[in-house]
Each structure stands twice: as C-alpha cells, then as structure tokens.
mmCIF file of C-alpha atoms in Angstrom:
data_model
loop_
_atom_site.group_PDB
_atom_site.id
_atom_site.type_symbol
_atom_site.label_atom_id
_atom_site.label_comp_id
_atom_site.label_asym_id
_atom_site.label_seq_id
_atom_site.Cartn_x
_atom_site.Cartn_y
_atom_site.Cartn_z
ATOM 1 C CA MET A 110 27.841 -51.360 -6.707
ATOM 2 C CA PRO A 111 25.628 -52.889 -3.967
ATOM 3 C CA ARG A 112 26.348 -51.929 -0.394
ATOM 4 C CA ARG A 113 28.184 -54.641 1.503
ATOM 5 C CA SER A 114 26.057 -56.401 4.114
ATOM 6 C CA SER A 115 27.207 -55.694 7.655
ATOM 7 C CA PRO A 116 26.741 -57.883 10.710
ATOM 8 C CA PRO A 117 24.048 -56.843 13.181
ATOM 9 C CA ARG A 118 25.191 -54.667 16.067
ATOM 10 C CA LEU A 119 23.598 -53.418 19.254
ATOM 11 C CA GLU A 120 23.224 -49.647 19.675
ATOM 12 C CA ARG A 121 21.097 -47.228 21.631
ATOM 13 C CA ASP A 122 18.109 -45.910 19.652
ATOM 14 C CA ARG A 123 19.677 -43.540 17.109
ATOM 15 C CA LYS A 124 16.679 -41.215 17.322
ATOM 16 C CA ARG A 125 16.872 -40.979 21.128
ATOM 17 C CA PRO A 126 20.432 -41.980 22.013
ATOM 18 C CA SER A 127 20.309 -40.642 25.573
ATOM 19 C CA GLU A 128 17.160 -42.381 26.779
ATOM 20 C CA GLY A 129 15.792 -44.751 24.155
ATOM 21 C CA ASN A 130 15.752 -48.541 24.081
ATOM 22 C CA TRP A 131 18.570 -50.622 22.655
ATOM 23 C CA TYR A 132 18.180 -51.466 18.959
ATOM 24 C CA ILE A 133 19.725 -54.017 16.635
ATOM 25 C CA TYR A 134 21.024 -52.417 13.432
ATOM 26 C CA TRP A 135 22.326 -54.185 10.328
ATOM 27 C CA THR A 136 22.323 -53.904 6.547
ATOM 28 C CA GLU A 137 21.160 -56.400 3.959
ATOM 29 C CA GLY A 138 22.058 -55.531 0.418
ATOM 30 C CA ARG A 139 21.046 -51.923 -0.142
ATOM 31 C CA ARG A 140 18.769 -51.584 2.870
ATOM 32 C CA SER A 141 19.485 -50.591 6.456
ATOM 33 C CA ARG A 142 17.406 -52.479 8.959
ATOM 34 C CA GLU A 143 16.637 -52.128 12.636
ATOM 35 C CA HIS A 144 14.893 -54.096 15.363
ATOM 36 C CA SER A 145 14.066 -52.980 18.907
ATOM 37 C CA THR A 146 15.029 -55.159 21.871
ATOM 38 C CA GLY A 147 12.226 -53.553 23.869
ATOM 39 C CA THR A 148 14.452 -52.636 26.805
ATOM 40 C CA GLY A 149 16.706 -49.809 27.924
ATOM 41 C CA ASP A 150 18.812 -52.130 30.093
ATOM 42 C CA ARG A 151 22.105 -53.043 28.402
ATOM 43 C CA ASP A 152 22.481 -56.482 30.012
ATOM 44 C CA GLN A 153 18.954 -57.555 29.101
ATOM 45 C CA ALA A 154 19.473 -56.181 25.590
ATOM 46 C CA GLU A 155 22.676 -58.253 25.200
ATOM 47 C CA LEU A 156 20.794 -61.441 26.082
ATOM 48 C CA TYR A 157 17.943 -60.559 23.712
ATOM 49 C CA PHE A 158 20.486 -59.794 20.981
ATOM 50 C CA ALA A 159 22.185 -63.179 21.391
ATOM 51 C CA GLU A 160 18.898 -65.081 21.249
ATOM 52 C CA TRP A 161 17.672 -63.003 18.298
ATOM 53 C CA LYS A 162 20.778 -63.797 16.259
ATOM 54 C CA LEU A 163 20.422 -67.493 17.023
ATOM 55 C CA ARG A 164 16.841 -67.484 15.738
ATOM 56 C CA ARG A 165 17.468 -65.357 12.645
ATOM 57 C CA PHE A 166 20.944 -66.188 11.439
ATOM 58 C CA ARG A 167 21.529 -69.832 12.326
ATOM 59 C CA PRO A 168 22.708 -71.427 9.061
ATOM 60 C CA GLU A 169 20.874 -74.466 7.718
ATOM 61 C CA ARG A 170 24.226 -76.221 7.315
ATOM 62 C CA ALA A 171 27.717 -75.796 8.643
ATOM 63 C CA VAL A 172 29.583 -73.011 6.864
ATOM 64 C CA GLU A 173 33.261 -72.307 6.393
ATOM 65 C CA PRO A 174 34.895 -70.306 9.219
ATOM 66 C CA HIS A 175 35.358 -67.248 6.983
ATOM 67 C CA GLU A 176 31.557 -67.151 6.508
ATOM 68 C CA PHE A 177 30.768 -67.039 10.232
ATOM 69 C CA TYR A 178 31.309 -63.899 12.328
ATOM 70 C CA VAL A 179 33.211 -64.047 15.617
ATOM 71 C CA ALA A 180 30.410 -62.045 17.249
ATOM 72 C CA ASP A 181 27.930 -64.734 16.218
ATOM 73 C CA ALA A 182 30.112 -67.461 17.712
ATOM 74 C CA ILE A 183 30.333 -65.565 21.010
ATOM 75 C CA SER A 184 26.598 -64.845 21.045
ATOM 76 C CA HIS A 185 25.815 -68.492 20.381
ATOM 77 C CA TYR A 186 28.058 -69.580 23.233
ATOM 78 C CA LEU A 187 26.663 -67.024 25.690
ATOM 79 C CA ALA A 188 23.079 -67.972 24.896
ATOM 80 C CA LYS A 189 23.941 -71.591 25.650
ATOM 81 C CA ARG A 190 25.988 -70.986 28.774
ATOM 82 C CA LEU A 191 24.757 -67.928 30.696
ATOM 83 C CA ASP A 192 21.979 -69.842 32.442
ATOM 84 C CA ASP A 193 24.320 -72.670 33.461
ATOM 85 C CA VAL A 194 27.304 -70.879 35.012
ATOM 86 C CA THR A 195 27.519 -69.804 38.650
ATOM 87 C CA ASP A 196 28.814 -66.317 37.765
ATOM 88 C CA PRO A 197 27.143 -65.165 34.509
ATOM 89 C CA GLU A 198 28.288 -61.574 35.049
ATOM 90 C CA ARG A 199 31.929 -62.628 34.959
ATOM 91 C CA LEU A 200 31.367 -64.590 31.743
ATOM 92 C CA ALA A 201 29.552 -61.688 30.091
ATOM 93 C CA ASN A 202 32.288 -59.239 31.127
ATOM 94 C CA ALA A 203 34.967 -61.469 29.595
ATOM 95 C CA ALA A 204 33.012 -61.516 26.323
ATOM 96 C CA LYS A 205 32.611 -57.739 25.964
ATOM 97 C CA PRO A 206 36.206 -56.865 24.902
ATOM 98 C CA ILE A 207 36.229 -59.854 22.529
ATOM 99 C CA ILE A 208 33.038 -58.688 20.838
ATOM 100 C CA ARG A 209 34.266 -55.085 20.573
ATOM 101 C CA PHE A 210 37.649 -55.924 19.068
ATOM 102 C CA PHE A 211 36.523 -58.678 16.682
ATOM 103 C CA ASP A 212 33.452 -56.803 15.451
ATOM 104 C CA GLY A 213 33.285 -57.402 11.689
ATOM 105 C CA TYR A 214 35.876 -60.213 11.750
ATOM 106 C CA SER A 215 34.992 -63.756 10.771
ATOM 107 C CA VAL A 216 36.212 -66.832 12.604
ATOM 108 C CA GLY A 217 38.417 -67.562 9.597
ATOM 109 C CA ASP A 218 40.205 -64.221 10.032
ATOM 110 C CA ILE A 219 41.695 -65.317 13.360
ATOM 111 C CA ASN A 220 45.433 -65.946 13.330
ATOM 112 C CA ASP A 221 48.441 -65.382 15.596
ATOM 113 C CA ALA A 222 48.992 -61.840 14.315
ATOM 114 C CA LEU A 223 45.396 -60.825 15.077
ATOM 115 C CA ILE A 224 45.550 -62.386 18.544
ATOM 116 C CA LYS A 225 48.812 -60.533 19.211
ATOM 117 C CA GLU A 226 47.184 -57.267 18.109
ATOM 118 C CA TYR A 227 44.264 -57.943 20.459
ATOM 119 C CA CYS A 228 46.620 -58.518 23.401
ATOM 120 C CA GLN A 229 48.575 -55.346 22.645
ATOM 121 C CA LYS A 230 45.440 -53.246 22.388
ATOM 122 C CA ARG A 231 43.997 -54.641 25.610
ATOM 123 C CA ARG A 232 47.220 -53.972 27.517
ATOM 124 C CA LYS A 233 47.501 -50.461 26.082
ATOM 125 C CA GLY A 234 43.887 -49.725 26.973
ATOM 126 C CA ARG A 235 44.580 -50.289 30.665
ATOM 127 C CA GLY A 236 47.316 -47.632 30.738
ATOM 128 C CA ASP A 237 49.857 -47.721 33.541
ATOM 129 C CA LYS A 238 47.930 -50.346 35.498
ATOM 130 C CA GLY A 239 48.485 -52.869 32.716
ATOM 131 C CA LEU A 240 46.537 -56.040 32.103
ATOM 132 C CA LYS A 241 47.618 -59.335 33.568
ATOM 133 C CA ASP A 242 48.199 -62.396 31.401
ATOM 134 C CA GLY A 243 45.610 -64.244 33.453
ATOM 135 C CA THR A 244 42.881 -61.842 32.318
ATOM 136 C CA LEU A 245 43.929 -62.092 28.665
ATOM 137 C CA ARG A 246 44.073 -65.852 28.929
ATOM 138 C CA ARG A 247 40.558 -65.989 30.382
ATOM 139 C CA GLU A 248 39.155 -63.777 27.607
ATOM 140 C CA LEU A 249 40.883 -65.679 24.791
ATOM 141 C CA SER A 250 39.894 -69.011 26.363
ATOM 142 C CA LEU A 251 36.292 -67.873 26.022
ATOM 143 C CA LEU A 252 36.898 -67.115 22.342
ATOM 144 C CA SER A 253 38.491 -70.521 21.794
ATOM 145 C CA THR A 254 35.670 -72.310 23.595
ATOM 146 C CA ALA A 255 33.025 -70.397 21.624
ATOM 147 C CA ILE A 256 34.641 -71.441 18.335
ATOM 148 C CA ARG A 257 34.853 -75.044 19.474
ATOM 149 C CA ARG A 258 31.184 -74.944 20.513
ATOM 150 C CA ALA A 259 30.221 -73.537 17.111
ATOM 151 C CA GLU A 260 31.933 -76.484 15.438
ATOM 152 C CA GLU A 261 30.310 -79.008 17.817
ATOM 153 C CA ASP A 262 26.876 -77.514 17.092
ATOM 154 C CA GLN A 263 27.590 -77.732 13.351
ATOM 155 C CA LEU A 264 27.569 -74.005 12.721
ATOM 156 C CA ILE A 265 31.046 -74.086 11.157
ATOM 157 C CA THR A 266 32.858 -76.893 9.353
ATOM 158 C CA ARG A 267 36.040 -76.751 11.419
ATOM 159 C CA LYS A 268 37.487 -74.892 14.380
ATOM 160 C CA ILE A 269 40.286 -72.358 14.304
ATOM 161 C CA ALA A 270 43.081 -72.546 16.878
ATOM 162 C CA VAL A 271 43.488 -69.616 19.274
ATOM 163 C CA ARG A 272 46.958 -69.279 20.781
ATOM 164 C CA LEU A 273 46.662 -68.405 24.476
ATOM 165 C CA PRO A 274 49.131 -66.434 26.590
ATOM 166 C CA PRO A 275 51.178 -68.612 28.972
ATOM 167 C CA LYS A 276 49.409 -69.635 32.143
ATOM 168 C CA PRO A 277 50.565 -67.365 34.983
ATOM 169 C CA GLU A 278 51.841 -68.638 38.293
ATOM 170 C CA GLY A 279 49.074 -69.014 40.834
ATOM 171 C CA ARG A 280 48.750 -66.380 43.559
ATOM 172 C CA ILE A 281 49.007 -68.193 46.901
ATOM 173 C CA ARG A 282 48.796 -65.226 49.262
ATOM 174 C CA PHE A 283 47.374 -66.262 52.639
ATOM 175 C CA LEU A 284 46.497 -64.399 55.815
ATOM 176 C CA THR A 285 48.439 -64.729 59.024
ATOM 177 C CA CYS A 286 46.412 -65.296 62.187
ATOM 178 C CA GLU A 287 46.972 -61.669 63.149
ATOM 179 C CA GLU A 288 45.773 -60.406 59.737
ATOM 180 C CA ALA A 289 42.688 -62.629 59.861
ATOM 181 C CA LEU A 290 41.775 -61.451 63.355
ATOM 182 C CA THR A 291 42.244 -57.831 62.290
ATOM 183 C CA LEU A 292 39.977 -58.348 59.281
ATOM 184 C CA ILE A 293 37.262 -59.884 61.462
ATOM 185 C CA ARG A 294 37.653 -57.186 64.090
ATOM 186 C CA VAL A 295 37.231 -54.295 61.639
ATOM 187 C CA SER A 296 34.230 -56.021 60.032
ATOM 188 C CA ARG A 297 32.554 -55.900 63.455
ATOM 189 C CA SER A 298 33.516 -52.305 64.206
ATOM 190 C CA PHE A 299 30.900 -50.606 62.055
ATOM 191 C CA ASP A 300 28.225 -49.162 64.333
ATOM 192 C CA SER A 301 24.748 -50.654 64.214
ATOM 193 C CA PRO A 302 21.976 -48.090 63.735
ATOM 194 C CA LEU A 303 19.200 -47.968 66.309
ATOM 195 C CA GLN A 304 15.579 -48.559 65.397
ATOM 196 C CA ASP A 305 13.090 -47.828 68.184
ATOM 197 C CA GLY A 306 15.992 -48.072 70.604
ATOM 198 C CA VAL A 307 16.938 -51.591 69.452
ATOM 199 C CA PRO A 308 20.144 -52.302 67.453
ATOM 200 C CA THR A 309 19.406 -53.516 63.933
ATOM 201 C CA GLU A 310 21.631 -55.650 61.724
ATOM 202 C CA SER A 311 24.895 -53.805 61.182
ATOM 203 C CA LYS A 312 26.112 -52.755 57.770
ATOM 204 C CA THR A 313 28.695 -55.536 57.550
ATOM 205 C CA GLU A 314 27.443 -58.120 60.050
ATOM 206 C CA HIS A 315 26.959 -60.581 57.207
ATOM 207 C CA LEU A 316 30.582 -60.033 56.189
ATOM 208 C CA THR A 317 31.846 -61.102 59.624
ATOM 209 C CA LEU A 318 30.052 -64.428 59.289
ATOM 210 C CA PHE A 319 31.273 -64.798 55.699
ATOM 211 C CA LEU A 320 34.875 -64.318 56.881
ATOM 212 C CA ARG A 321 34.505 -66.911 59.615
ATOM 213 C CA ILE A 322 32.949 -69.471 57.277
ATOM 214 C CA GLY A 323 35.629 -68.880 54.649
ATOM 215 C CA LEU A 324 38.520 -69.126 57.080
ATOM 216 C CA LEU A 325 37.200 -72.188 58.926
ATOM 217 C CA THR A 326 35.901 -74.222 55.946
ATOM 218 C CA GLY A 327 38.063 -73.077 53.008
ATOM 219 C CA GLN A 328 35.113 -73.013 50.632
ATOM 220 C CA ARG A 329 34.809 -70.690 47.642
ATOM 221 C CA LYS A 330 32.841 -67.469 47.710
ATOM 222 C CA GLU A 331 30.032 -68.828 45.528
ATOM 223 C CA ALA A 332 29.578 -71.894 47.752
ATOM 224 C CA ILE A 333 29.334 -69.776 50.899
ATOM 225 C CA LEU A 334 26.882 -67.253 49.442
ATOM 226 C CA SER A 335 24.608 -70.026 48.120
ATOM 227 C CA LEU A 336 24.626 -72.010 51.390
ATOM 228 C CA ARG A 337 21.151 -72.570 52.840
ATOM 229 C CA TRP A 338 20.274 -73.451 56.425
ATOM 230 C CA SER A 339 18.755 -76.669 55.098
ATOM 231 C CA ASP A 340 22.255 -77.669 53.896
ATOM 232 C CA ILE A 341 23.606 -77.733 57.470
ATOM 233 C CA ASP A 342 22.967 -80.757 59.691
ATOM 234 C CA PHE A 343 23.613 -79.508 63.216
ATOM 235 C CA ASP A 344 22.852 -82.945 64.708
ATOM 236 C CA SER A 345 25.554 -84.693 62.662
ATOM 237 C CA ASN A 346 27.734 -81.572 62.357
ATOM 238 C CA ILE A 347 27.968 -81.842 58.560
ATOM 239 C CA ILE A 348 27.684 -79.117 55.916
ATOM 240 C CA TYR A 349 26.378 -80.281 52.529
ATOM 241 C CA TRP A 350 27.969 -77.868 50.070
ATOM 242 C CA ASN A 351 26.605 -79.795 47.071
ATOM 243 C CA PRO A 352 23.043 -80.822 48.029
ATOM 244 C CA ILE A 353 20.781 -82.919 45.832
ATOM 245 C CA GLY A 354 19.180 -80.801 43.111
ATOM 246 C CA ARG A 355 21.988 -78.284 42.839
ATOM 247 C CA ARG A 356 23.489 -77.816 39.375
ATOM 248 C CA ARG A 357 26.878 -79.546 39.215
ATOM 249 C CA THR A 358 29.939 -77.699 37.944
ATOM 250 C CA LYS A 359 33.602 -78.638 37.556
ATOM 251 C CA LYS A 360 34.300 -76.960 40.912
ATOM 252 C CA GLU A 361 34.036 -79.774 43.453
ATOM 253 C CA ARG A 362 31.951 -79.082 46.541
ATOM 254 C CA PRO A 363 32.362 -81.752 49.224
ATOM 255 C CA SER A 364 30.362 -82.481 52.330
ATOM 256 C CA SER A 365 32.524 -81.380 55.228
ATOM 257 C CA ARG A 366 32.539 -81.576 58.984
ATOM 258 C CA LEU A 367 31.229 -78.514 60.786
ATOM 259 C CA PRO A 368 34.122 -77.090 62.833
ATOM 260 C CA ALA A 369 33.208 -76.595 66.485
ATOM 261 C CA ARG A 370 34.602 -73.055 66.398
ATOM 262 C CA LEU A 371 32.179 -72.182 63.576
ATOM 263 C CA ARG A 372 29.141 -73.995 64.937
ATOM 264 C CA LYS A 373 28.438 -71.466 67.699
ATOM 265 C CA TYR A 374 28.477 -68.531 65.258
ATOM 266 C CA LEU A 375 26.081 -70.274 62.897
ATOM 267 C CA LEU A 376 23.658 -71.165 65.694
ATOM 268 C CA ARG A 377 23.764 -67.581 66.946
ATOM 269 C CA ARG A 378 22.938 -66.288 63.450
ATOM 270 C CA ARG A 379 20.143 -68.842 63.093
ATOM 271 C CA ARG A 380 18.527 -67.730 66.349
ATOM 272 C CA ARG A 381 18.700 -64.073 65.339
ATOM 273 C CA PHE A 382 17.205 -64.549 61.864
ATOM 274 C CA PRO A 383 15.061 -67.722 61.949
ATOM 275 C CA GLU A 384 13.077 -66.760 58.844
ATOM 276 C CA ASP A 385 16.087 -66.488 56.516
ATOM 277 C CA GLU A 386 16.524 -69.206 53.892
ATOM 278 C CA PHE A 387 20.196 -68.496 53.212
ATOM 279 C CA VAL A 388 22.984 -68.366 55.773
ATOM 280 C CA ILE A 389 24.575 -65.177 54.396
ATOM 281 C CA THR A 390 21.904 -62.503 54.080
ATOM 282 C CA HIS A 391 21.647 -58.753 54.476
ATOM 283 C CA ARG A 392 18.341 -57.343 55.657
ATOM 284 C CA GLY A 393 16.761 -60.710 54.886
ATOM 285 C CA LYS A 394 17.969 -60.934 51.282
ATOM 286 C CA SER A 395 20.539 -63.345 49.870
ATOM 287 C CA LEU A 396 23.649 -61.902 48.229
ATOM 288 C CA GLN A 397 25.086 -62.518 44.775
ATOM 289 C CA ASN A 398 28.391 -60.874 45.631
ATOM 290 C CA ILE A 399 30.217 -59.545 48.659
ATOM 291 C CA LYS A 400 33.026 -57.724 46.875
ATOM 292 C CA ARG A 401 32.206 -54.200 48.062
ATOM 293 C CA ALA A 402 31.807 -55.029 51.759
ATOM 294 C CA PHE A 403 34.923 -57.222 51.649
ATOM 295 C CA ARG A 404 37.033 -54.451 50.132
ATOM 296 C CA THR A 405 35.767 -51.989 52.748
ATOM 297 C CA ALA A 406 37.014 -54.279 55.499
ATOM 298 C CA VAL A 407 40.336 -54.904 53.720
ATOM 299 C CA VAL A 408 40.983 -51.159 53.492
ATOM 300 C CA ALA A 409 40.008 -50.644 57.124
ATOM 301 C CA ALA A 410 42.360 -53.459 58.162
ATOM 302 C CA GLY A 411 45.263 -51.866 56.293
ATOM 303 C CA LEU A 412 45.733 -54.873 53.999
ATOM 304 C CA GLU A 413 46.743 -54.781 50.325
ATOM 305 C CA THR A 414 44.141 -53.887 47.704
ATOM 306 C CA ASP A 415 46.411 -54.014 44.624
ATOM 307 C CA GLY A 416 49.281 -56.035 43.236
ATOM 308 C CA ASP A 417 50.203 -59.686 43.710
ATOM 309 C CA ARG A 418 49.423 -59.529 47.433
ATOM 310 C CA LYS A 419 45.943 -58.137 46.878
ATOM 311 C CA VAL A 420 43.493 -59.534 49.445
ATOM 312 C CA VAL A 421 40.354 -60.902 47.763
ATOM 313 C CA PRO A 422 37.656 -63.319 49.021
ATOM 314 C CA HIS A 423 39.384 -66.360 47.470
ATOM 315 C CA ILE A 424 42.357 -65.776 49.782
ATOM 316 C CA LEU A 425 40.206 -67.187 52.594
ATOM 317 C CA ARG A 426 40.444 -70.569 50.849
ATOM 318 C CA HIS A 427 44.222 -70.250 50.493
ATOM 319 C CA THR A 428 44.424 -69.318 54.160
ATOM 320 C CA CYS A 429 42.411 -72.308 55.370
ATOM 321 C CA ALA A 430 44.476 -74.732 53.259
ATOM 322 C CA THR A 431 47.730 -73.174 54.505
ATOM 323 C CA TRP A 432 46.644 -73.309 58.151
ATOM 324 C CA LEU A 433 45.668 -76.973 57.806
ATOM 325 C CA MET A 434 49.118 -77.775 56.493
ATOM 326 C CA GLN A 435 50.876 -75.681 59.144
ATOM 327 C CA LYS A 436 48.940 -77.553 61.837
ATOM 328 C CA GLY A 437 50.074 -80.886 60.385
ATOM 329 C CA ALA A 438 46.621 -82.108 59.309
ATOM 330 C CA PRO A 439 46.717 -85.406 57.355
ATOM 331 C CA LYS A 440 46.776 -84.506 53.668
ATOM 332 C CA TRP A 441 43.959 -86.845 52.671
ATOM 333 C CA ASP A 442 41.732 -85.384 55.384
ATOM 334 C CA ALA A 443 42.579 -81.870 54.211
ATOM 335 C CA CYS A 444 41.775 -82.778 50.593
ATOM 336 C CA GLY A 445 38.368 -84.154 51.539
ATOM 337 C CA PHE A 446 37.600 -81.198 53.789
ATOM 338 C CA LEU A 447 38.509 -78.607 51.135
ATOM 339 C CA GLY A 448 37.289 -80.446 48.036
ATOM 340 C CA MET A 449 40.781 -80.290 46.563
ATOM 341 C CA THR A 450 42.934 -82.852 44.777
ATOM 342 C CA LEU A 451 46.044 -84.159 46.517
ATOM 343 C CA GLU A 452 48.134 -82.900 43.586
ATOM 344 C CA THR A 453 46.853 -79.324 44.030
ATOM 345 C CA LEU A 454 47.287 -79.456 47.794
ATOM 346 C CA GLU A 455 50.863 -80.691 47.624
ATOM 347 C CA LYS A 456 51.853 -78.328 44.811
ATOM 348 C CA ASN A 457 50.501 -75.128 46.368
ATOM 349 C CA TYR A 458 50.423 -75.755 50.113
ATOM 350 C CA GLY A 459 52.455 -78.873 50.866
ATOM 351 C CA HIS A 460 55.615 -76.945 51.775
ATOM 352 C CA HIS A 461 53.811 -75.543 54.833
ATOM 353 C CA HIS A 462 53.374 -79.032 56.319
ATOM 354 C CA PRO A 463 55.829 -79.808 59.162
ATOM 355 C CA ASP A 464 56.640 -83.167 57.525
ATOM 356 C CA HIS A 465 57.457 -81.597 54.158
ATOM 357 C CA GLN A 466 60.804 -83.042 52.981
ATOM 358 C CA ARG A 467 61.588 -84.021 56.581
ATOM 359 C CA GLY A 468 62.898 -87.415 55.519
ATOM 360 C CA ALA A 469 65.331 -85.864 53.040
ATOM 361 C CA ALA A 470 66.455 -83.179 55.494
ATOM 362 C CA ASP A 471 67.023 -85.726 58.274
ATOM 363 C CA ALA A 472 68.970 -88.002 55.936
ATOM 364 C CA ILE A 473 71.487 -85.334 54.939
#
C-alpha cells in the first residue's frame, strides 16, 4: 500500500538539529523529500516556507475545501499580508498556534467541534494564567480571514465558517493625573552614564518623551514610534500623523494640533539630537517596540502589570480621551484630535463628560 502523502512541514535539519538550517520536509507517494531554506533563523525560514509553498503547491484551479490544507491557507495569507501590516510580528505570533494545532487538517475538516477543541487546548496550555477570549478571538479571526482570502484568490471553491468566541468587553483602564506623573517621574529617574565627563542619553530618556506624547495626543503606540520630525510643523503647530506616502490602514491617523505643553519637550529633544530622523529614538536608532522599557517604568511606579487593570502603552490613549472628557472638551473636537468616531467616544468615554446625562438628571 503506498505511503500517504503528507503536507510539507518546517523542521530543523534532522542531521544537525542543534545548529543546522531550517528544512522543509514532506512526502510524495513513497518518497520522503526535503528542501533547505538556507537560513538558521526561524522567522526568516517561516517567510521562505510560505513563499515556497505558494510557488510549488498553488493549484491550477480552485479545489474543494477538503483538498486544501489549513496550513497552506495560513501561509498564503501571511505571504500576502506580512509586508502590509504595521505589526507583522503580532500577526505571525497569532498564526503559530493555528498552524501547530491544525497541522494535517484540511479546510474542509473545520467545524464547531474542532474549533471548541482548539479553544480548550489553548486554554489548558496556558495553565493557571488562562487565555483570554480576546486572544482566542484574534487567532481564530486570522484563520477565518485566511480561509476567506483563499476563496477570493480562487484557491478553494467555497469558504468554511469559523465560529468565533464572543467579543470581550473593552478594557478602559486610564491613568489618574497622579499615576501619570509617577510614571513620568520614574522614567526620568534612571541615572545617565557619563562619557568623558558628559552625561549621555539615559537608558529610558526616549520613554519619557513617548509617555508625554501619548498622554498629550492620545495616539497609538505605532503612530508615535513612526513619527518623523518632518511630520511636525512647528510654525503651524500641527502634527501630521498620516503624511503623504505612508501606507494607509484601517486605523485612522488624523492631523492634530500640537499641544503647547508638548511643544517645549519636542523642541528640546530636537535641539539635543538634530541628526535624528525619527522623534522617538534610542542612541540614534528608531524603535519598533517600547514594551520592555515601558514595563520597567510601570513596575518602578508600582502600577499593575497583570489582570484587567494591567498598564500597557495603549492605556495612554484611553487616558488622553478620558481627560478630554473630564475637562469638558467638545466631543467633535475630541474626535478629530484623537482620530476616533463619535460613537466610540461616547460609548467608552462619554460618561466622564460633565454634561453626560445632565439634562435627564436636572429634569428629575
């Protein structure tokens, strides 16, 4: 009886598993086959693997879902999307547990029972810490989108529905003024090393500026880290968060007024590092993430690092929106400043506004 063909999989070189390159292994009929990715880096190997499968295994016509592997659908989607998203690492990380669990399954095998088994296994794998529904929803949304993309690109004849966990309630934790000041203060408290008797850039000096920009503009982490000096018009006091030539995403980035309280900090940074292209840099280099430095400051400030009140960079946006409402800012002005819809503002932050339900309360 002929050996059943198996889908290609990525493994470390079986002859040198501790130090070799990553290889693609699969079987066709009675023969085992292998192909080197030419790299020992797992992330680069994953990208090569996805592109290799697209070149070698793309069907000449759309096939039935039971003839198309889930891993191939995910690989196809990643190859199409990784270069277009603002956070490719997050997308790739969401795909890894999907690929591991559904290895060997076809798209046609997906049903409610299999999705339930996936959710149970993922929750069990996290032990006592558990796995939040939001994480499961994000992972399974990727699976659903990959299947839909496979149908749109005529790889499969029809899509298969993926039932998602219920959408969790949004986490609207915000910082009080005292908490925000403490966070900024501890970010400035790390000693600057001396070089030839002159203080150099401190370990978390860039974090202090990041905190101030986040609190005073309410923009997302990615927008702040990608902000260039050329995007700031100091004469007109306008920040262009979405300049011409930047790739557009579904996350709106408005042009916003430069707050006077922030302007002086930006000008000070500009004078200190006139050669930098980006506003947030460390030792002259732009940053892709600020998670580690942010967590260090959160711990030093005695703020929460776990649970529903966990303090993460996105809380700076929640804080700015909340403060605007508490100060009674006109809602349309706040929406334009934050790049947020009126519906989202009213739903999540409107109750902080001094005029919230005032008419009803006064009428009672």
